[in-house]
Short mmCIF file of C-alpha atoms in Angstrom, two decimals:
data_model
loop_
_atom_site.label_atom_id
_atom_site.label_comp_id
_atom_site.label_asym_id
_atom_site.label_seq_id
_atom_site.Cartn_x
_atom_site.Cartn_y
_atom_site.Cartn_z
CA UNK A 1 137.72 146.88 32.59
CA UNK A 2 137.56 147.39 36.48
CA UNK A 3 135.31 145.59 38.79
CA UNK A 4 134.56 149.40 40.12
CA UNK A 5 133.29 150.18 36.77
CA UNK A 6 130.26 148.30 37.26
CA UNK A 7 129.48 149.89 40.93
CA UNK A 8 126.29 151.99 41.74
CA UNK A 9 124.76 153.19 44.74
CA UNK A 10 121.83 151.11 46.29
CA UNK A 11 120.11 151.97 49.17
CA UNK A 12 119.33 148.92 51.49
CA UNK A 13 115.83 149.79 51.67
CA UNK A 14 115.34 148.96 47.95
CA UNK A 15 116.89 145.74 48.19
CA UNK A 16 113.66 143.27 48.03
CA UNK A 17 113.09 141.16 51.20
CA UNK A 18 110.07 139.22 49.69
CA UNK A 19 108.12 138.75 46.59
CA UNK A 20 105.37 140.84 45.73
CA UNK A 21 102.01 140.14 47.59
CA UNK A 22 100.30 138.72 44.07
CA UNK A 23 103.10 137.02 41.80
CA UNK A 24 103.00 138.94 38.45
CA UNK A 25 102.34 142.32 40.10
CA UNK A 26 105.87 144.26 39.62
CA UNK A 27 107.21 147.23 37.85
CA UNK A 28 108.63 146.96 34.64
CA UNK A 29 111.17 149.34 33.32
CA UNK A 30 111.59 149.40 29.41
CA UNK A 31 114.83 150.36 28.28
CA UNK A 32 116.25 151.05 24.53
CA UNK A 33 119.32 149.06 23.91
CA UNK A 34 120.35 151.34 21.73
CA UNK A 35 119.18 154.78 22.59
CA UNK A 36 119.28 154.31 26.55
CA UNK A 37 115.61 155.91 26.63
CA UNK A 38 113.58 155.00 29.90
CA UNK A 39 109.79 154.32 30.06
CA UNK A 40 107.66 153.43 32.99
CA UNK A 41 105.41 150.28 32.84
CA UNK A 42 103.93 147.21 34.82
CA UNK A 43 104.50 143.71 34.35
CA UNK A 44 100.59 143.71 33.22
CA UNK A 45 101.50 146.04 30.20
CA UNK A 46 104.24 143.32 28.86
CA UNK A 47 102.06 141.97 26.00
CA UNK A 48 101.82 144.99 24.16
CA UNK A 49 105.48 145.75 24.68
CA UNK A 50 106.88 142.53 22.52
CA UNK A 51 107.54 142.86 19.03
CA UNK A 52 105.03 140.80 16.71
CA UNK A 53 107.10 137.67 15.77
CA UNK A 54 109.31 137.58 18.77
CA UNK A 55 110.19 134.16 20.32
CA UNK A 56 110.75 133.99 23.73
CA UNK A 57 113.44 131.82 25.21
CA UNK A 58 112.74 130.53 29.01
CA UNK A 59 114.98 128.81 31.40
CA UNK A 60 112.52 125.86 33.27
CA UNK A 61 115.35 124.82 35.27
CA UNK A 62 113.51 123.98 39.10
CA UNK A 63 115.37 125.44 42.23
CA UNK A 64 116.92 122.28 44.66
CA UNK A 65 116.32 122.62 48.31
CA UNK A 66 119.96 123.08 48.34
CA UNK A 67 120.64 124.83 51.54
CA UNK A 68 121.20 122.63 54.41
CA UNK A 69 122.50 122.21 57.92
CA UNK A 70 124.90 119.54 59.34
CA UNK A 71 126.10 118.99 62.73
CA UNK A 72 129.81 118.65 63.15
CA UNK A 73 130.85 115.58 65.19
CA UNK A 74 133.75 117.00 66.96
CA UNK A 75 131.64 119.99 68.27
CA UNK A 76 128.33 119.54 68.17
CA UNK A 77 127.89 122.74 66.21
CA UNK A 78 125.76 123.32 63.24
CA UNK A 79 127.33 124.12 59.88
CA UNK A 80 125.56 125.55 56.49
CA UNK A 81 126.29 123.89 53.22
CA UNK A 82 125.26 124.68 49.43
CA UNK A 83 125.20 121.55 47.63
CA UNK A 84 126.22 122.51 44.04
CA UNK A 85 126.13 119.34 41.97
CA UNK A 86 127.08 115.96 42.06
CA UNK A 87 130.82 115.19 41.53
CA UNK A 88 131.40 112.86 38.73
CA UNK A 89 134.50 111.12 40.51
CA UNK A 90 135.31 109.38 43.84
CA UNK A 91 133.30 106.37 45.49
CA UNK A 92 130.17 106.24 47.30
CA UNK A 93 127.76 109.52 46.87
CA UNK A 94 129.89 112.67 46.41
CA UNK A 95 128.63 116.16 45.99
CA UNK A 96 130.56 119.60 45.02
CA UNK A 97 129.46 121.88 48.11
CA UNK A 98 130.03 125.61 49.22
CA UNK A 99 130.41 125.91 53.02
CA UNK A 100 130.12 128.69 55.85
CA UNK A 101 133.21 129.00 57.99
CA UNK A 102 135.29 126.72 55.05
CA UNK A 103 138.51 127.19 56.77
CA UNK A 104 137.43 125.13 59.65
CA UNK A 105 135.92 122.21 57.82
CA UNK A 106 138.65 120.10 56.85
CA UNK A 107 139.17 116.45 55.20
CA UNK A 108 138.11 113.79 57.52
CA UNK A 109 135.22 115.73 59.65
CA UNK A 110 132.18 114.18 59.85
CA UNK A 111 128.45 115.80 59.70
CA UNK A 112 124.96 114.39 61.07
CA UNK A 113 122.08 115.79 58.71
CA UNK A 114 118.48 116.31 59.89
CA UNK A 115 117.29 112.63 59.06
CA UNK A 116 120.87 111.44 60.75
CA UNK A 117 122.44 110.56 57.62
CA UNK A 118 126.29 111.41 57.98
CA UNK A 119 128.66 112.61 55.49
CA UNK A 120 132.37 112.89 55.53
CA UNK A 121 134.86 115.72 53.66
CA UNK A 122 137.23 114.40 51.48
CA UNK A 123 140.71 115.26 50.91
CA UNK A 124 140.58 117.61 47.79
CA UNK A 125 143.71 119.68 47.23
CA UNK A 126 142.20 121.22 44.06
CA UNK A 127 139.80 123.33 46.36
CA UNK A 128 142.48 123.75 49.27
CA UNK A 129 142.08 127.64 50.19
CA UNK A 130 138.74 128.00 49.25
CA UNK A 131 134.94 127.69 50.34
CA UNK A 132 134.34 124.57 48.65
CA UNK A 133 134.44 121.37 49.94
CA UNK A 134 133.71 117.50 48.20
CA UNK A 135 131.15 115.90 50.74
CA UNK A 136 130.63 112.17 50.40
CA UNK A 137 127.70 109.96 51.34
CA UNK A 138 127.56 106.29 51.71
CA UNK A 139 124.20 106.38 49.95
CA UNK A 140 122.80 107.84 46.63
CA UNK A 141 121.33 111.51 47.54
CA UNK A 142 117.70 111.75 45.77
CA UNK A 143 115.50 114.97 44.98
CA UNK A 144 113.33 113.45 47.83
CA UNK A 145 116.23 113.38 50.38
CA UNK A 146 116.87 117.32 49.58
CA UNK A 147 112.91 118.20 49.96
CA UNK A 148 113.02 116.21 53.43
CA UNK A 149 116.12 117.55 54.55
CA UNK A 150 117.09 121.15 52.67
CA UNK A 151 115.91 124.75 52.68
CA UNK A 152 115.14 127.14 49.76
CA UNK A 153 118.50 128.57 49.13
CA UNK A 154 117.29 132.51 49.08
CA UNK A 155 120.39 134.81 48.45
CA UNK A 156 122.54 136.48 50.93
CA UNK A 157 121.37 139.58 50.27
CA UNK A 158 117.43 138.34 51.52
CA UNK A 159 117.91 138.96 55.37
CA UNK A 160 115.93 136.02 56.43
CA UNK A 161 115.31 132.54 56.76
CA UNK A 162 113.55 131.06 54.25
CA UNK A 163 109.83 130.22 54.77
CA UNK A 164 106.83 128.02 53.54
CA UNK A 165 105.76 130.36 51.01
CA UNK A 166 109.57 130.47 49.20
CA UNK A 167 108.75 126.61 48.28
CA UNK A 168 106.31 128.24 45.72
CA UNK A 169 107.35 131.62 45.55
CA UNK A 170 111.13 131.24 44.36
CA UNK A 171 110.11 128.58 41.84
CA UNK A 172 108.78 129.51 37.96
CA UNK A 173 105.71 128.61 37.43
CA UNK A 174 106.94 126.69 34.35
CA UNK A 175 109.92 125.10 36.02
CA UNK A 176 110.23 121.69 35.55
CA UNK A 177 113.74 119.75 35.79
CA UNK A 178 115.18 120.12 39.22
CA UNK A 179 118.88 121.14 39.22
CA UNK A 180 119.53 124.54 40.40
CA UNK A 181 121.11 126.27 42.98
CA UNK A 182 119.57 129.37 42.65
CA UNK A 183 116.68 130.65 41.02
CA UNK A 184 116.50 131.80 37.40
CA UNK A 185 114.49 134.73 38.86
CA UNK A 186 113.84 136.81 35.74
CA UNK A 187 111.08 134.13 35.10
CA UNK A 188 109.34 134.82 38.54
CA UNK A 189 107.49 137.43 36.82
CA UNK A 190 105.35 135.51 34.88
CA UNK A 191 102.19 133.54 36.04
CA UNK A 192 99.80 130.97 34.14
CA UNK A 193 97.77 133.95 32.77
CA UNK A 194 100.43 136.08 31.47
CA UNK A 195 101.86 133.18 29.50
CA UNK A 196 98.18 132.39 28.17
CA UNK A 197 98.22 136.15 27.29
CA UNK A 198 101.42 135.79 25.27
CA UNK A 199 100.30 132.61 23.56
CA UNK A 200 97.09 134.48 22.71
CA UNK A 201 99.12 137.25 20.91
CA UNK A 202 100.53 134.91 18.99
CA UNK A 203 103.79 134.82 20.73
CA UNK A 204 105.93 131.71 20.29
CA UNK A 205 108.06 130.22 23.45
CA UNK A 206 110.56 127.76 23.85
CA UNK A 207 112.51 126.57 26.87
CA UNK A 208 116.03 125.57 27.64
CA UNK A 209 117.65 124.39 30.73
CA UNK A 210 120.31 125.73 32.62
CA UNK A 211 121.11 124.51 36.31
CA UNK A 212 122.14 127.90 38.25
CA UNK A 213 125.22 127.29 39.89
CA UNK A 214 128.34 129.17 40.80
CA UNK A 215 128.83 130.49 37.50
CA UNK A 216 125.53 132.76 37.66
CA UNK A 217 126.00 134.25 41.44
CA UNK A 218 129.65 133.62 42.26
CA UNK A 219 130.96 137.43 43.29
CA UNK A 220 133.84 139.10 40.94
CA UNK A 221 136.76 139.56 43.30
CA UNK A 222 139.50 140.28 40.99
CA UNK A 223 140.11 144.19 40.50
CA UNK A 224 140.19 143.70 36.85
CA UNK A 225 137.35 141.74 35.74
CA UNK A 226 138.87 139.86 32.80
CA UNK A 227 140.74 137.85 35.49
CA UNK A 228 137.39 136.72 36.89
CA UNK A 229 137.15 132.89 36.13
CA UNK A 230 133.59 131.33 35.77
CA UNK A 231 132.59 128.26 37.49
CA UNK A 232 131.25 125.49 34.79
CA UNK A 233 127.35 125.20 34.40
CA UNK A 234 125.22 122.46 32.48
CA UNK A 235 123.11 123.43 29.67
CA UNK A 236 120.64 121.45 27.82
CA UNK A 237 118.69 122.53 24.80
CA UNK A 238 116.46 119.65 22.65
CA UNK A 239 116.69 119.25 19.22
CA UNK A 240 113.30 121.11 18.18
CA UNK A 241 114.17 124.24 20.47
CA UNK A 242 117.49 124.54 18.41
CA UNK A 243 115.45 124.20 14.96
CA UNK A 244 112.98 126.84 16.09
CA UNK A 245 115.33 129.08 16.96
CA UNK A 246 117.63 128.75 14.21
CA UNK A 247 114.65 129.21 12.21
CA UNK A 248 113.55 132.39 13.84
CA UNK A 249 117.10 133.93 13.42
CA UNK A 250 117.15 132.68 9.52
CA UNK A 251 113.54 134.57 9.51
CA UNK A 252 114.77 137.96 10.92
CA UNK A 253 112.40 137.43 14.07
CA UNK A 254 114.00 138.92 17.00
CA UNK A 255 114.97 136.57 20.13
CA UNK A 256 113.75 137.77 23.34
CA UNK A 257 115.89 135.54 26.26
CA UNK A 258 113.81 135.53 29.51
CA UNK A 259 117.11 135.56 31.96
CA UNK A 260 120.48 135.78 32.06
CA UNK A 261 120.97 132.11 32.29
CA UNK A 262 118.50 131.72 29.03
CA UNK A 263 121.26 134.49 27.43
CA UNK A 264 124.26 132.37 28.46
CA UNK A 265 122.74 129.16 27.36
CA UNK A 266 122.02 130.87 23.80
CA UNK A 267 125.18 132.58 23.25
CA UNK A 268 127.14 129.61 24.93
CA UNK A 269 125.38 127.18 22.08
CA UNK A 270 126.28 129.95 19.42
CA UNK A 271 129.91 130.64 20.42
CA UNK A 272 130.92 126.98 19.24
CA UNK A 273 131.64 125.13 16.01
CA UNK A 274 132.22 122.03 17.71
CA UNK A 275 130.18 118.69 16.87
CA UNK A 276 127.97 117.69 19.86
CA UNK A 277 130.69 114.71 20.52
CA UNK A 278 133.25 117.37 20.73
CA UNK A 279 131.53 119.43 22.82
CA UNK A 280 131.04 116.56 25.45
CA UNK A 281 134.50 116.16 25.95
CA UNK A 282 135.71 119.49 26.60
CA UNK A 283 133.64 122.17 24.55
CA UNK A 284 133.36 124.20 28.14
CA UNK A 285 136.80 125.00 28.20
CA UNK A 286 137.26 125.75 24.43
CA UNK A 287 134.27 128.20 24.83
CA UNK A 288 135.79 129.87 27.84
CA UNK A 289 139.08 130.55 25.78
CA UNK A 290 137.09 131.67 22.67
CA UNK A 291 133.69 132.91 23.74
CA UNK A 292 134.43 136.10 21.79
CA UNK A 293 134.76 134.39 18.59
CA UNK A 294 132.65 134.73 15.86
CA UNK A 295 131.18 131.72 15.59
CA UNK A 296 128.67 130.79 13.32
CA UNK A 297 125.39 131.93 14.99
CA UNK A 298 123.69 128.44 14.80
CA UNK A 299 122.06 126.68 17.78
CA UNK A 300 123.44 123.33 18.31
CA UNK A 301 121.10 120.81 20.32
CA UNK A 302 122.13 118.65 23.49
CA UNK A 303 123.80 118.79 26.68
CA UNK A 304 127.24 120.43 27.96
CA UNK A 305 128.88 122.79 30.00
CA UNK A 306 129.65 126.73 29.91
CA UNK A 307 132.09 128.83 31.61
CA UNK A 308 130.93 131.65 29.24
CA UNK A 309 131.57 135.53 30.85
CA UNK A 310 129.80 138.23 28.98
CA UNK A 311 130.99 141.76 29.42
CA UNK A 312 131.17 145.13 27.40
CA UNK A 313 132.82 143.98 24.06
CA UNK A 314 131.33 140.77 23.74
CA UNK A 315 129.40 140.58 20.32
CA UNK A 316 126.11 138.89 21.03
CA UNK A 317 125.10 136.18 18.04
CA UNK A 318 121.70 134.95 19.16
CA UNK A 319 120.06 137.54 21.29
CA UNK A 320 118.17 140.56 20.43
CA UNK A 321 116.17 141.58 23.29
CA UNK A 322 116.31 140.78 26.89
CA UNK A 323 114.14 140.81 30.11
CA UNK A 324 115.61 140.54 33.46
CA UNK A 325 115.68 141.81 36.84
CA UNK A 326 117.90 144.59 37.88
CA UNK A 327 121.27 143.18 39.56
CA UNK A 328 123.70 143.51 42.15
CA UNK A 329 126.77 145.73 41.64
CA UNK A 330 130.03 144.78 40.40
CA UNK A 331 128.39 141.38 39.43
CA UNK A 332 128.77 139.22 36.22
CA UNK A 333 125.20 139.86 35.53
CA UNK A 334 125.41 143.64 35.49
CA UNK A 335 128.36 142.91 33.46
CA UNK A 336 126.23 140.78 30.93
CA UNK A 337 123.38 143.21 30.55
CA UNK A 338 126.10 146.13 30.34
CA UNK A 339 127.50 144.11 27.43
CA UNK A 340 124.21 144.05 26.05
CA UNK A 341 122.88 147.25 26.46
CA UNK A 342 126.06 149.51 27.50
CA UNK A 343 127.70 150.13 30.34
CA UNK A 344 126.47 153.80 30.18
CA UNK A 345 122.79 152.94 29.73
CA UNK A 346 122.54 150.70 32.08
CA UNK A 347 124.25 152.68 35.10
CA UNK A 348 121.73 155.58 33.99
CA UNK A 349 118.76 153.34 34.13
CA UNK A 350 119.76 152.11 37.22
CA UNK A 351 120.24 155.08 38.83
CA UNK A 352 116.57 156.11 37.55
CA UNK A 353 115.41 153.10 39.17
CA UNK A 354 116.94 153.82 42.54
CA UNK A 355 115.20 157.18 42.14
CA UNK A 356 112.01 156.17 41.04
CA UNK A 357 111.85 153.44 43.98
CA UNK A 358 112.05 150.30 41.57
CA UNK A 359 112.84 147.24 43.91
CA UNK A 360 116.13 145.21 43.43
CA UNK A 361 117.23 141.92 42.90
CA UNK A 362 115.64 138.45 43.15
CA UNK A 363 112.07 139.47 44.53
CA UNK A 364 112.25 142.86 43.10
CA UNK A 365 111.24 144.69 39.63
CA UNK A 366 111.97 143.82 36.15
CA UNK A 367 113.49 145.51 33.17
CA UNK A 368 112.61 144.75 29.21
CA UNK A 369 115.92 145.59 27.32
CA UNK A 370 115.03 145.94 23.34
#
């Protein structure tokens, strides 16, 4: 399939630059997964739209203050780095980063960060010619260091600097383990009051963790989407969570994934016929190569990596329903929801969302597909 098959025309003024004045006061589109029928609601209506017996699965990863600015020693100019994850090799403390004006940032160059700490770009032939650089510090970087020196990594389509309010509004209320370079934004619509309402209705919920990185938000640049290579992201499913999901599937209860990262976590965990030990030693690559295999539809607990890429033709093994935001044209995320509900249904729904003046992307409105 072609990347342009997933293009739609979006007026710039519909790209949400800020969250709603009050968390959870957003519009909600209901889309029939098979029928393509659209209905318009408010987020407040969600408990009435969820099927009895549904199990909701949330991604509880917390966003790191991962955007940092270092001053290059040779020029005195400020350079922007996005810290993705800590590298598992090299002496000292080495981080995988994405750098602006990467061609000018070469091995051996040194950068001073706001607290005076110094980092050096390492020689890294594997990432030559890309926007990625290995950055080495002489001391261990902690979350406290990011909190002191970093900025909230707002997406590039938000045309403003991060503000104090983003520190709270660009986090989910249930976020716990820190590790994401972007927010799992479907969860931004949920308040504690909404979670309490769902619980009072008897809706069961569980949490998985996928630390959002380049696998989620890196653009598709290839003309043929099958040529796109996903970057690895790390996910964790606890044993009791795996048991609850497997029991729900056995009982015929619908699995409602909140956000595309929850979808990717569940489908990754169910797409492999490997023991946890085998998964830890290379399952991500095997999963990438066989992501459309039948699998056995069983969730296995543990921590491992995934490069799963879902586009039309993918057969879902676990997820029955999806709560999600409106996604960017030609992105892996619109390809994922198109795999779930059909490309034609999604594009028609998005066209109606444009006509109805819904707000799009991270701080925008939401959609329930069932």
